[in-house]
XYZ file of C-alpha atoms in Angstrom:
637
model
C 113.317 54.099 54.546
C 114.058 57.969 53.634
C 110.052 58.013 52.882
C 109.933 56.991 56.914
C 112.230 58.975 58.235
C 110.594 61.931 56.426
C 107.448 61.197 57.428
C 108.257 60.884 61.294
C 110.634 64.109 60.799
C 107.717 66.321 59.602
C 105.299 65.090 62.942
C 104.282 67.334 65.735
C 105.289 64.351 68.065
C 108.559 64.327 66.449
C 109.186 68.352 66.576
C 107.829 68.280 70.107
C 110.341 65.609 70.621
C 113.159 66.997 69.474
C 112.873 70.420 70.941
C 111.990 68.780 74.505
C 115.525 66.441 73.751
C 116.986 70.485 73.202
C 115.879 71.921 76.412
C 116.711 68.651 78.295
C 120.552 69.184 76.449
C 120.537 72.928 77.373
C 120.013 72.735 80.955
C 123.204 70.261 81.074
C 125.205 72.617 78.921
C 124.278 75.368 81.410
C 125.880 73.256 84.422
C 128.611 73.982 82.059
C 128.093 77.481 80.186
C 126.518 79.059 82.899
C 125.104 82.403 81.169
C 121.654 84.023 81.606
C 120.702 82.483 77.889
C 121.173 79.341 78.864
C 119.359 79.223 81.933
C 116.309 80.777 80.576
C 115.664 79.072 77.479
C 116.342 75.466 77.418
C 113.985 75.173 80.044
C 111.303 76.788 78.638
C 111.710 75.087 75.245
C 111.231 71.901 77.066
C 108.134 73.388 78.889
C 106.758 74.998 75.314
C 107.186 71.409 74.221
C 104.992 69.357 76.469
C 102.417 72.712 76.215
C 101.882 71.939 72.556
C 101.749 68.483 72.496
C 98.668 69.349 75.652
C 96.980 71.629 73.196
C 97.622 69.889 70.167
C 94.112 68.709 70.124
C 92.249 71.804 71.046
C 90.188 73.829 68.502
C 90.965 77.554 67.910
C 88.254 80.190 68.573
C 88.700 83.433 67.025
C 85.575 85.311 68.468
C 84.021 86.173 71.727
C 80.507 86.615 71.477
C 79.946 88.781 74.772
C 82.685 90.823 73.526
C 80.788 94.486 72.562
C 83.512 96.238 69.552
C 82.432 99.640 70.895
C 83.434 98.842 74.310
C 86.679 97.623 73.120
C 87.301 100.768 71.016
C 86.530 103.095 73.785
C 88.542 101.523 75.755
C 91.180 101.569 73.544
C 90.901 105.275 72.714
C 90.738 106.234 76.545
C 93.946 103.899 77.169
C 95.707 105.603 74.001
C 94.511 108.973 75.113
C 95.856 108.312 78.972
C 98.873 107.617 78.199
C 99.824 110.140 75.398
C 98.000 112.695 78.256
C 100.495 111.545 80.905
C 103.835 110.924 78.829
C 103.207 114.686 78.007
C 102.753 115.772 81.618
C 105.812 114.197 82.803
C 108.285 116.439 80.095
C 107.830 113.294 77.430
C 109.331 110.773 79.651
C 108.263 107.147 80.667
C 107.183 107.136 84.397
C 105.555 104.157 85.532
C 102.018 104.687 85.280
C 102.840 105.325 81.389
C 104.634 101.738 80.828
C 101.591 100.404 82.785
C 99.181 102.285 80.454
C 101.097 101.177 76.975
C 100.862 97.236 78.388
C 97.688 97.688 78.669
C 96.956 98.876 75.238
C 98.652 95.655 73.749
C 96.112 93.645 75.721
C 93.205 96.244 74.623
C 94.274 95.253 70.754
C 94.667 91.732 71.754
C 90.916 91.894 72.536
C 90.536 93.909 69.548
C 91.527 90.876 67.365
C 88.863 89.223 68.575
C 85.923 91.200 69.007
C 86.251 93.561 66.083
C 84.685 92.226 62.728
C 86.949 94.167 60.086
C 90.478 92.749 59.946
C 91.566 96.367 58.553
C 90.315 98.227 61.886
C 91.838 95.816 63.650
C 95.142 96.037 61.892
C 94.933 99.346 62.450
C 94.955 99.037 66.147
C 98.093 96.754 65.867
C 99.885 99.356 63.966
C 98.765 102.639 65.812
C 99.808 100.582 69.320
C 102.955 99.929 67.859
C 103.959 103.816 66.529
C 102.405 105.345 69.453
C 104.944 103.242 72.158
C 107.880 103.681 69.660
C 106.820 107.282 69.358
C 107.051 107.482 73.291
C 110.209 106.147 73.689
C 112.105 107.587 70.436
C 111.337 110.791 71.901
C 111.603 110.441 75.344
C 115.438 111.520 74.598
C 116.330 114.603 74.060
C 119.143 113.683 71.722
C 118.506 110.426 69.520
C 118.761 106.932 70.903
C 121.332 104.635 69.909
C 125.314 104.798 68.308
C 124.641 104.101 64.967
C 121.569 106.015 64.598
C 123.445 109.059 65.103
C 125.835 108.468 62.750
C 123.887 107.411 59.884
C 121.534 110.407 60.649
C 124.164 112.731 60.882
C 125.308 111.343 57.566
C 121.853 111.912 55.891
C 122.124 115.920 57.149
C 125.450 116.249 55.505
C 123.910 114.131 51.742
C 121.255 116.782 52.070
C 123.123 119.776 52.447
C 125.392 118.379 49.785
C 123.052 117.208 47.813
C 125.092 114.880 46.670
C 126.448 111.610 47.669
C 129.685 112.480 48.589
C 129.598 112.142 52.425
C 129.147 108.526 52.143
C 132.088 108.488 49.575
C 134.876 106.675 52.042
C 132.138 104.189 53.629
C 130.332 101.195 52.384
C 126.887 102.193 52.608
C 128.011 104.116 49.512
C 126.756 101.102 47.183
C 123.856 100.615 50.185
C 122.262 104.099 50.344
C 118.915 103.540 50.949
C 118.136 104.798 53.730
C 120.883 108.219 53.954
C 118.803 108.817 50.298
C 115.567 108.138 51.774
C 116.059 110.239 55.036
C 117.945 112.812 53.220
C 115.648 113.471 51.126
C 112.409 113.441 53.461
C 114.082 116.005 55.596
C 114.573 118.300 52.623
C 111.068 117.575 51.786
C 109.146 117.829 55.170
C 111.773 121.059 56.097
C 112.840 118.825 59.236
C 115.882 117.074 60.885
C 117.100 113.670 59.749
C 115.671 112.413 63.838
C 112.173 113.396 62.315
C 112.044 112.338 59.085
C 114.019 108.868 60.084
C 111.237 108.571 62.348
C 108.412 108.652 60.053
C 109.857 107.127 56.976
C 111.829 104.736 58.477
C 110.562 103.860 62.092
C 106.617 103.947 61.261
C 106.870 102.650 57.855
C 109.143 99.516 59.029
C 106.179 98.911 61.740
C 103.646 99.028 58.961
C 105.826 96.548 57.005
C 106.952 94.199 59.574
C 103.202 94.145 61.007
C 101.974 93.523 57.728
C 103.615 91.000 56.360
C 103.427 88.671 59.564
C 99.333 89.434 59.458
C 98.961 88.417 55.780
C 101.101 85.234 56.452
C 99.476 84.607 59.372
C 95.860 84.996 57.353
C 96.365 82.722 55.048
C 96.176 80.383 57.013
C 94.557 80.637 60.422
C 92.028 83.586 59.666
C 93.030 87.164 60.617
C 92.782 86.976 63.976
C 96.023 84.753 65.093
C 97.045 87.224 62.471
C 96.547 90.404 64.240
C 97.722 87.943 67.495
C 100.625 87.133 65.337
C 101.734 90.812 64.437
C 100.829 92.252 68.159
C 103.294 89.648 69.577
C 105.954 91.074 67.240
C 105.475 94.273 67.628
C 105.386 94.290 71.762
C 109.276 92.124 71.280
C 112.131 94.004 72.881
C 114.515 93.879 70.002
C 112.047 94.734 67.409
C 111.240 97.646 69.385
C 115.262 98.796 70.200
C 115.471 97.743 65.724
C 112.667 100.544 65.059
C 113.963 103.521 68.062
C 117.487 102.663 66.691
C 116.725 104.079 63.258
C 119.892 102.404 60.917
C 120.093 100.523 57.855
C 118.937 97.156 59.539
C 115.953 98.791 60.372
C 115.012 98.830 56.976
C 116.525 95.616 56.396
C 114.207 93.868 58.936
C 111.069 95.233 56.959
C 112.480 94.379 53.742
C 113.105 90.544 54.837
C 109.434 90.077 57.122
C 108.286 91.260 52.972
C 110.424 88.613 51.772
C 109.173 85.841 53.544
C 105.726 87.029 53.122
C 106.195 86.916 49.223
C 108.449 83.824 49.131
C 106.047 81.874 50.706
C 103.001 84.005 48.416
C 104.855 82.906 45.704
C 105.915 79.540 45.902
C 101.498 78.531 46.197
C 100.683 81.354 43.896
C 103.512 81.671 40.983
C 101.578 84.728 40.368
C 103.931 87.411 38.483
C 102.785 90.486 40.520
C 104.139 88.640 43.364
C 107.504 87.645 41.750
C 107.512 91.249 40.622
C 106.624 92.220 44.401
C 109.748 89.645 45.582
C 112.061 90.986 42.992
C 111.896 94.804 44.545
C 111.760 93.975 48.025
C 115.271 92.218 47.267
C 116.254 94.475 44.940
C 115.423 97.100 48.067
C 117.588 94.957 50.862
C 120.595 94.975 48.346
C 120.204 98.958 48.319
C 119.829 99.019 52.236
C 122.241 96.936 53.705
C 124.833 94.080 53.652
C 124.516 92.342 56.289
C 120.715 92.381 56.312
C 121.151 90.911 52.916
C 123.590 88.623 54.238
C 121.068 87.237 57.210
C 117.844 87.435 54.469
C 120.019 85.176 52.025
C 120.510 82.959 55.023
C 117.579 82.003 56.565
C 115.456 82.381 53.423
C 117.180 79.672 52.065
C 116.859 77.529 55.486
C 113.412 78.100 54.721
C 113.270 77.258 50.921
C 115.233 74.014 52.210
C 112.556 73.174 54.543
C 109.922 73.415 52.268
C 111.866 71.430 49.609
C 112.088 68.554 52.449
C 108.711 68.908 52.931
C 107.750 67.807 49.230
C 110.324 65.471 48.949
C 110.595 66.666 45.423
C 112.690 69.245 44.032
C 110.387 72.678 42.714
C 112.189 74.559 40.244
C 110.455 77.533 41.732
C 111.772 76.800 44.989
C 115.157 76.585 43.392
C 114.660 79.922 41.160
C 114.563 81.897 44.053
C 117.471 80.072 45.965
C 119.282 80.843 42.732
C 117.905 84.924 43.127
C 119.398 85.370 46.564
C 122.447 84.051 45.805
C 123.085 86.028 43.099
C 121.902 89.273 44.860
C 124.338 88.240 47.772
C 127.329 87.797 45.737
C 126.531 91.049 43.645
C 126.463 93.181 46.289
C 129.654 91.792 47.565
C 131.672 91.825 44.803
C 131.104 95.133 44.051
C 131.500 96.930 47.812
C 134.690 98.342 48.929
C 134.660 98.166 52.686
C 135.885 101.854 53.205
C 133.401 103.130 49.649
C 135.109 104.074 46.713
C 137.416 106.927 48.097
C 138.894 104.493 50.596
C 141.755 102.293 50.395
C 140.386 99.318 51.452
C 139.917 95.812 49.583
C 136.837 94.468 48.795
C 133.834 94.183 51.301
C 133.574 89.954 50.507
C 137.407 89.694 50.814
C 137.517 91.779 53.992
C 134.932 89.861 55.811
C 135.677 86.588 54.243
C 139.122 87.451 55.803
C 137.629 88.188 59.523
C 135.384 84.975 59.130
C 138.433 82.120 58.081
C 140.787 84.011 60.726
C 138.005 83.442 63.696
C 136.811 79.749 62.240
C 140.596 79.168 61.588
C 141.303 79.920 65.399
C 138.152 77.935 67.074
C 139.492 74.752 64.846
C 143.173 75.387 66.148
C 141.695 75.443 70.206
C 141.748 79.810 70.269
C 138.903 81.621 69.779
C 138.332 85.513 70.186
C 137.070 84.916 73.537
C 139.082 86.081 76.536
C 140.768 83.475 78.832
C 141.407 86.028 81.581
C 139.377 87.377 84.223
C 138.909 90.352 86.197
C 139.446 89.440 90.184
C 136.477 88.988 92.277
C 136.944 92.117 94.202
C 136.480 93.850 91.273
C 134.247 97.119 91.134
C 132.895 96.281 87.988
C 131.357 93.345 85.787
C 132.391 92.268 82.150
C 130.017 93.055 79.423
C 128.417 90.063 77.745
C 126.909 87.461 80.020
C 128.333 88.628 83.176
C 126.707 92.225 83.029
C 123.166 90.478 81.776
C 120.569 88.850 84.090
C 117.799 86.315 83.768
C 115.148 89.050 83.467
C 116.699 90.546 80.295
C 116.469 87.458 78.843
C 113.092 86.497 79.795
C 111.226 87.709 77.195
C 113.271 85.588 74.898
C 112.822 82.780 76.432
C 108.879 83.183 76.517
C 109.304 83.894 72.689
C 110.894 80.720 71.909
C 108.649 78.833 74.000
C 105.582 80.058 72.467
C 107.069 79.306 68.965
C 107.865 75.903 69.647
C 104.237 75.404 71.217
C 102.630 76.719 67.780
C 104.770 74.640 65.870
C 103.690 71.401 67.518
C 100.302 73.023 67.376
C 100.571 73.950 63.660
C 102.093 70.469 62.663
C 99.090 68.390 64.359
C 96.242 70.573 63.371
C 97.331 71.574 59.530
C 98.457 69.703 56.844
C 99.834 69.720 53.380
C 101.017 73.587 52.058
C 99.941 74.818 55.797
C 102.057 72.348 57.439
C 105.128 73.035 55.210
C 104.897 77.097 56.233
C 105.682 75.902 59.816
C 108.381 73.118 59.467
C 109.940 75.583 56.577
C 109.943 78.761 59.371
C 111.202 75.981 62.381
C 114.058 74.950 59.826
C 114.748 78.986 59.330
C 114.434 79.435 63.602
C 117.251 76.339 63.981
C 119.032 78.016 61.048
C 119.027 81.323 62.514
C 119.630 80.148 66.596
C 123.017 78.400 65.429
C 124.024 82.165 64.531
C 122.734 83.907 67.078
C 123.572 81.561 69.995
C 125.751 78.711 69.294
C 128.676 80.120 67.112
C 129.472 83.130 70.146
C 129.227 80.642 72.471
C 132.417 79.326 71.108
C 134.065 82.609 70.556
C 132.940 83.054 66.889
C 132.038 86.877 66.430
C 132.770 87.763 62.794
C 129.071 87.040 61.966
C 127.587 89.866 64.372
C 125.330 87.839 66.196
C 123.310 90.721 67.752
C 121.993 91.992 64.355
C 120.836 88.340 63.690
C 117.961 88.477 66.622
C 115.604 90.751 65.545
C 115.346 88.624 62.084
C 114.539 85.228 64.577
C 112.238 87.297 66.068
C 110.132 87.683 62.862
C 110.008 83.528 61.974
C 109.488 83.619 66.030
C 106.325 85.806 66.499
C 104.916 84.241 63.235
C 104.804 80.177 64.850
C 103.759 81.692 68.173
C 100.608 83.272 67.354
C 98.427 79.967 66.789
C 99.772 78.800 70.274
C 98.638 81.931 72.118
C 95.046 81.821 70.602
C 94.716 77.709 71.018
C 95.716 78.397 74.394
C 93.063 81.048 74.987
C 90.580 78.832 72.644
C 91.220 75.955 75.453
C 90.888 78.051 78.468
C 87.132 79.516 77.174
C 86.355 75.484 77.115
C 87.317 75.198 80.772
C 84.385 74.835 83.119
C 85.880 78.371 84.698
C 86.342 80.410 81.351
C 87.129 83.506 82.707
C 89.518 82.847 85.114
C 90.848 80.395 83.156
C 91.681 82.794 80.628
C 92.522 85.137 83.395
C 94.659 82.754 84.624
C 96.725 82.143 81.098
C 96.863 85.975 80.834
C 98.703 86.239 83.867
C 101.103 83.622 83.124
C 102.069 83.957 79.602
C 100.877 87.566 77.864
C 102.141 89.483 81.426
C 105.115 88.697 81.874
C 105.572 88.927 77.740
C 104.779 92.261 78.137
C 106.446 93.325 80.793
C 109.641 91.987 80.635
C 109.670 92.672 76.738
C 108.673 96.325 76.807
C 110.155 96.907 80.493
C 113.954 95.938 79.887
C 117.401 97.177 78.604
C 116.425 96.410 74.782
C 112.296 97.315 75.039
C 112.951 100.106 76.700
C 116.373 101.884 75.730
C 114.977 105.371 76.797
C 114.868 104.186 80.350
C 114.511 100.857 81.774
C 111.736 100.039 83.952
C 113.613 96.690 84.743
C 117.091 98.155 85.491
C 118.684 95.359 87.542
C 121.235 94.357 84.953
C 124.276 96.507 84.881
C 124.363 96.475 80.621
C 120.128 97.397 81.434
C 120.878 101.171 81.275
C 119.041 104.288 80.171
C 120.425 105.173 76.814
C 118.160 108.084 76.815
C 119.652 111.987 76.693
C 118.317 113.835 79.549
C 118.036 117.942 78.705
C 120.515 118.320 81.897
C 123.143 116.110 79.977
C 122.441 117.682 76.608
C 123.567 121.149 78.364
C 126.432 119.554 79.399
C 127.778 117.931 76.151
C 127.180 120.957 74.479
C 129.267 122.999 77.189
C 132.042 120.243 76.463
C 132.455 120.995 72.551
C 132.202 124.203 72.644
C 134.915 124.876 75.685
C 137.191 121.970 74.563
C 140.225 123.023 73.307
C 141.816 121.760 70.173
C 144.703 119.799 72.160
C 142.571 118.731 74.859
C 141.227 115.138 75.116
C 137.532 114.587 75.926
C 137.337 111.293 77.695
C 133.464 109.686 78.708
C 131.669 106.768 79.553
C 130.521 104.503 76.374
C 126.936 106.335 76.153
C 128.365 109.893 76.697
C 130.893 109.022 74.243
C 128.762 107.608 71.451
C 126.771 111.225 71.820
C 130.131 113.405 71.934
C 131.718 111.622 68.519
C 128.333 110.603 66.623
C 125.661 113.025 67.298
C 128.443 116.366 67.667
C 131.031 114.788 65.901
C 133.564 115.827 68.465
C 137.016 113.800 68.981
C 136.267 111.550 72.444
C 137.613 109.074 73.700
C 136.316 105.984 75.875
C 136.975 106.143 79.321
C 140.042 104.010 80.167
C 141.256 102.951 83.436
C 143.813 100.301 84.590
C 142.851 97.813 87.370
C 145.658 98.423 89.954
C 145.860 102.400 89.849
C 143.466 105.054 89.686
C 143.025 107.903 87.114
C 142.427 107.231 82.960
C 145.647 105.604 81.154
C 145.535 109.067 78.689
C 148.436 111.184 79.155
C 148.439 115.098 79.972
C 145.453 117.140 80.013
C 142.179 115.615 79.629
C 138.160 116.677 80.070
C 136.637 113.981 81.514
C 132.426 113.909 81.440
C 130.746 112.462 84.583
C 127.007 112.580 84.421
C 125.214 111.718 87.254
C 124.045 108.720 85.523
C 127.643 107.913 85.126
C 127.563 106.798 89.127
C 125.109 103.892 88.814
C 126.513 100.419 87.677
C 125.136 100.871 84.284
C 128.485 102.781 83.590
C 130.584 101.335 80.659
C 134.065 102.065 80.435
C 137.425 100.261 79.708
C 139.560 98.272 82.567
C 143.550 97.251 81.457
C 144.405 94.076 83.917
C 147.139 91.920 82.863
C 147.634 92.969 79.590
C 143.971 92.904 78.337
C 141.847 95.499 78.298
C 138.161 94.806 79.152
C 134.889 96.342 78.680
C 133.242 96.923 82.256
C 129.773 98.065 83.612
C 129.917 99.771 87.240
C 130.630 102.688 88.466
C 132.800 105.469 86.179
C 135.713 105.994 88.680
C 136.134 109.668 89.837
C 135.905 112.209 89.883
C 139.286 112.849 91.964
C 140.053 115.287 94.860
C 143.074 116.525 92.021
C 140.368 117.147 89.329
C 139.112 120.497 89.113
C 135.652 120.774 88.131
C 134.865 123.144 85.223
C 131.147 123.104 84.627
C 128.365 121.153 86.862
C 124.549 121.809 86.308
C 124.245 119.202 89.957
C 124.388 116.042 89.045
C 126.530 116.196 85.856
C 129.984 117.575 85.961
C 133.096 118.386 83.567
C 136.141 117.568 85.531
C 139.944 119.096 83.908
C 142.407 116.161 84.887
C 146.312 115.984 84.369
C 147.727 113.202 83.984
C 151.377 112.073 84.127
């Protein structure tokens, strides 16, 4: 019976099946939980579904014959050179015409997979695509992207000037330096900033990495062009592109687990000891780098390792061996952090998050979860962050993701067999793992586990089962009686829209969204105007005055200057901030769209918001204004 049940578990009609059954399920939970996640997906699971079990039959072709290499490479160079030539005519900003140009140069390396004959030139087109977007939009701002990037970069300036690893003394990345050490110490090295040398050791290396190791897995088994297909897809995904601009810890820890999986899986057919010895660093790295990476790593490795073990039907001591090894690395690191380092007062990291974890699983179990009851009215000015601040579009790209996974699963499962087969029911079992983190446990209010951080490691098991689907999908349109506009024709429906809603929105393109229509979709980018203006701000701000901003202008003031702020705060019913006496308050221009973030108090509760920053008032006096961005001196009583 168990021999049975195995054998129709580890099917392609059975995974098709079952993720059809999910979709089906998903669209009834969303006449339920109505949220832009589940609206988008469970459909398009069901519809990646019945695409795989269409194509299951259909032989993959990983050449086109008319195809001339030189004309792809000329065209690639010309599209490369275009838009480099016009992101530096518009001041290093994104226009348009450049996100049109850098879509087109993932579908120039697309072709490249398959008309170029060296797997090494055409990995370097994969890679070189990759750094020169990321290079665009890391740079597009003229102070760095992202909250935590500024902090852990301003961290690495003060370790440098140090020289010593005392700034990090009172924080738990003290027994995870990695990357302060590493960008430290290329900035002393290079003679640059931290922004500069995060940028080249840590955002163009990770590409290289997380590229890599999807191509060689990819390789192994399907030839390296669903490999290049494979890494391309990864590379082009919104939240591996915001992971890489957003240059922190996870970063790192997102290259250091796409190696892991790359040399599990290496050396579970291989037992060969330079690979162990490979596995053994690149763990021994992520317990250097970052917690919860390791955390997430430990996770859905060993979702995978199970899968593989149900595959067999036997237990591998190998298998088990390096269960055992991420365990152990797990538990070592958090025994021995401190949350708040070793100068802080703080308990243990393990019993501090253990803590968080039993309180929030503890409260779903008793019927309260961290989730707020309460509502804003209707009439409100503003919308909630989470669901009610995202649309459809911003999710889009997800959605495609998943569907494309779950169509090169089926796919994988009907056309492979034996330690082939096993790779993709092992990286499904890791994607079902992963999901009930990312999307099931916030849906019922469970937030200790950071769910955010958790996507861009799906993405990487994601992008790896899609890759077979896209090329069987192109192999089957070149069959069709009209090839090319049959392969037009899947172009338009599946890598387009990939592209553009994956590089165009909130996450893909954090400089400056080219699909804005989501109030949480905003630019995160620095203009030069709103540089001048925080810089006026800490140098006139007086000791006892309060510096109150938006969420983005906030995150520059107190992490990139390292200037007291605080978030804008408002209550529902009156106008004016809910500080006391006198305050600078920062309105950019920005700072008048609905991507605005600030705080509401109604009923007790205070809420983060996306609209409008209220203000400035006809009682404010303005202090500095370069136009559109103004320094208003309020009094409150």
């Amino acid at each position: 019976m168990y021999r049975n049940a195995r054998r129709i578990a580890l099917s392609a009609q059975f995974v098709a099946g079952i993720s059809m059954l999910a979709g089906i399920v998903g669209v009834a939970l969303a006449l339920v939980v109505s949220n832009p996640y589940t609206t988008v997906i469970p459909p398009l699971l069901a519809a990646g579904a019945g695409l795989g079990y269409a194509v299951r039959t259909a032989s993959i072709e990983t050449t086109i014959e008319r195809l001339d290499p030189r004309l792809v490479l000329a065209a690639y160079c010309l599209v490369a050179a275009g838009a480099i030539a016009l992101y530096g005519a518009n001041g290093y900003s994104r226009p348009i015409e450049v996100h049109a140009l850098v879509l087109v140069l993932y579908l120039v390396t697309v072709l490249g997979a398959f008309a170029l004959e060296s797997p090494r030139l055409g990995f370097g087109l994969v890679v070189t695509t990759g750094v020169v977007h990321r290079g665009m939009v890391y740079y597009a701002s003229a102070i760095q992207i992202g909250m935590d990037a500024l902090y852990h970069n301003r961290v690495a300036e003060a370790i440098a000037a140090a020289e010593s690893m005392a700034p990090l003394a009172t924080s738990k990345y003290w027994y995870a330096p990695v990357y302060h050490l590493l960008t430290a110490s290329g900035a002393e090295a290079m003679g640059v900033s931290a922004r500069h040398a995060a940028f080249v050791l840590v955002t163009v290396v990770s590409t290289v990495v997380v590229a890599g190791a999807v191509f060689l897995l990819l390789d192994r088994v399907w030839g390296p062009t669903v490999g290049l297909v494979g890494a391309t897809v990864l590379l082009a995904a919104d939240k591996v592109i915001f992971a890489t601009i957003h240059t922190t810890p996870t970063t790192i820890g997102v290259a250091l687990f796409a190696l892991l999986l790359c040399c599990t899986e290496w050396y579970i057919e291989t037992r060969s000891r330079a690979v162990g010895a490979l596995l053994f660093v690149a763990l021994a790295g992520l317990v250097g780098t970052h917690q919860l990476s390791l955390f997430v790593a430990v996770v859905t490795l060993n979702a995978y390792l199970l899968g593989s073990l149900f595959w067999s039907g036997t237990l591998d001591r190998t298998v088990g061996g390096i269960q055992a090894l991420l365990l152990v690395a797990f538990l070592l690191q958090a025994s021995i952090t401190r949350y708040n380092g070793p100068a802080g007062d703080a308990p243990s990291f393990i019993l501090v998050t253990g803590t968080w974890i039993t309180n929030e699983l503890t409260g779903l179990l008793d019927g309260a979860t961290s989730r707020a009851s309460a509502r804003l009215p209707a009439d409100a000015a503003a919308a909630l962050s989470g669901a009610d601040a995202l649309s459809w579009v911003q999710v889009l790209g997800t959605g495609l993701l998943f569907a494309l996974a779950v169509t090169g699963a089926v796919y994988w499962l009907a056309q492979r067999d034996g330690d082939d087969g096993r790779i993709a029911f092992s990286l499904g079992v890791g994607v079902v793992t992963t999901s009930v983190f990312v999307f099931v446990l916030p849906m019922v209010g469970v937030s200790a586990f950071l769910s955010g951080r958790w996507t861009t490691f799906l993405y990487v098991l994601l992008a790896v089962l899609s890759a077979p689907a896209i090329v069987a999908l192109l192999s089957r349109a070149r069959s069709a009686p009209h090839s090319i506009a049959a392969i037009a024709l899947v172009c338009l429906l599946v890598g387009a829209p990939y592209l553009v809603v994956m590089t165009g929105n909130g996450a893909g393109a954090p400089d400056d969204p080219l699909l804005d229509e989501s109030p949480s979709a905003g630019r995160l980018g620095t203009t030069a105007q709103e540089a001048s203006l925080y810089r006026f701000t800490v140098d006139s701000a007086a000791d006892e005055t309060l510096v109150v901003a938006d969420f983005s202008a906030w995150q520059v003031l107190s992490r990139y200057y390292d200037h007291p702020t605080a978030r804008y705060a408002t209550a529902y019913e009156t106008p004016g901030t809910t500080f006391d006496g006198e305050t600078l308050v920062v309105y950019r221009g920005y700072a008048d769209t609905n991507h605005a973030s600030y705080y509401v108090r109604y009923e007790g509760t205070r809420y983060r918001v996306y609209g409008d920053l209220p203000g400035p008032y006809a009682r404010d006096s303005i202090v500095y204004t370069n136009g559109e961005d103004r320094l208003a001196w309020r009094v409150e009583s």
